[in-house]
Amino acid sequence: MMFIRVLAVTAVLIAVACAAPRLSLAADPLENVVLLDLKDGRVTILLRPDLAPKHVERVKKLTREGFYDGIVFHRVIPGFMAQTGDPTGTGTGGSKYPDLPAEFSNSASFERGTIGAARSNDPNSANSQFFIDFAPAPFLNGKYTIWGQVIDGMDAVDKIKAGEPPSNPDKIVKMQIAADADDASKQAATKVLQAQQ
């Protein structure tokens, strides 16, 4: 009987040991960091699945599909925000996926560098478009979904060409999940994360 118990405990320990690498991969902090390359530099964005899990899942999916690469900033209002994520560049387009239900939060607010999901008058119409706030926008609190926060590179965001739409608008050069990036980018993103702690 004791031998059977020892075998059972050993089997459990082996199972846990085998699962450990998968657990650590799933817990990779770089999985919730987006690297947004603009003409004036790299922007590091911390995703907020704690606030908006469905929106974060969509952003990751579209980013990994290369959806955002080359998309223009079609609406840029100085002192307010820069909006992008529409493949048509008109402000009326989205991805091939269904719209998302609102994930409004009362535990976070729109500050400089906050990333919000753009939508129409329908609260449940966010899809692929998003905006980055240049300054605090408390009037958006509880009315728009927050899915991320710029933690480095706002100087590059500040240089996005203004207009509604801008003439010859700036584009997203590349957008990627930090966990998928090259080693140098992963190391840089890790340093940015550590500086936030």
PDB file of C-alpha atoms in Angstrom, residues 2 17 57 70 92 113 115 141 152 163 172:
ATOM      1  CA  MET A   2       2.842   2.395   0.921  1.00  0.00           C
ATOM      2  CA  ALA A  17       7.592  19.120 -13.407  1.00  0.00           C
ATOM      3  CA  GLU A  57      -7.372  39.016 -27.059  1.00  0.00           C
ATOM      4  CA  GLY A  70       0.986  49.932 -42.560  1.00  0.00           C
ATOM      5  CA  THR A  92     -15.433  53.572 -40.776  1.00  0.00           C
ATOM      6  CA  GLY A 113      -0.720  57.373 -22.989  1.00  0.00           C
ATOM      7  CA  ILE A 115      -5.053  53.213 -25.158  1.00  0.00           C
ATOM      8  CA  ASN A 141     -13.991  57.370 -18.288  1.00  0.00           C
ATOM      9  CA  ASP A 152       7.623  54.066 -23.068  1.00  0.00           C
ATOM     10  CA  GLY A 163      -5.357  66.221 -38.975  1.00  0.00           C
ATOM     11  CA  ILE A 172       2.072  52.115 -38.101  1.00  0.00           C
TER      12      ILE A 172
END
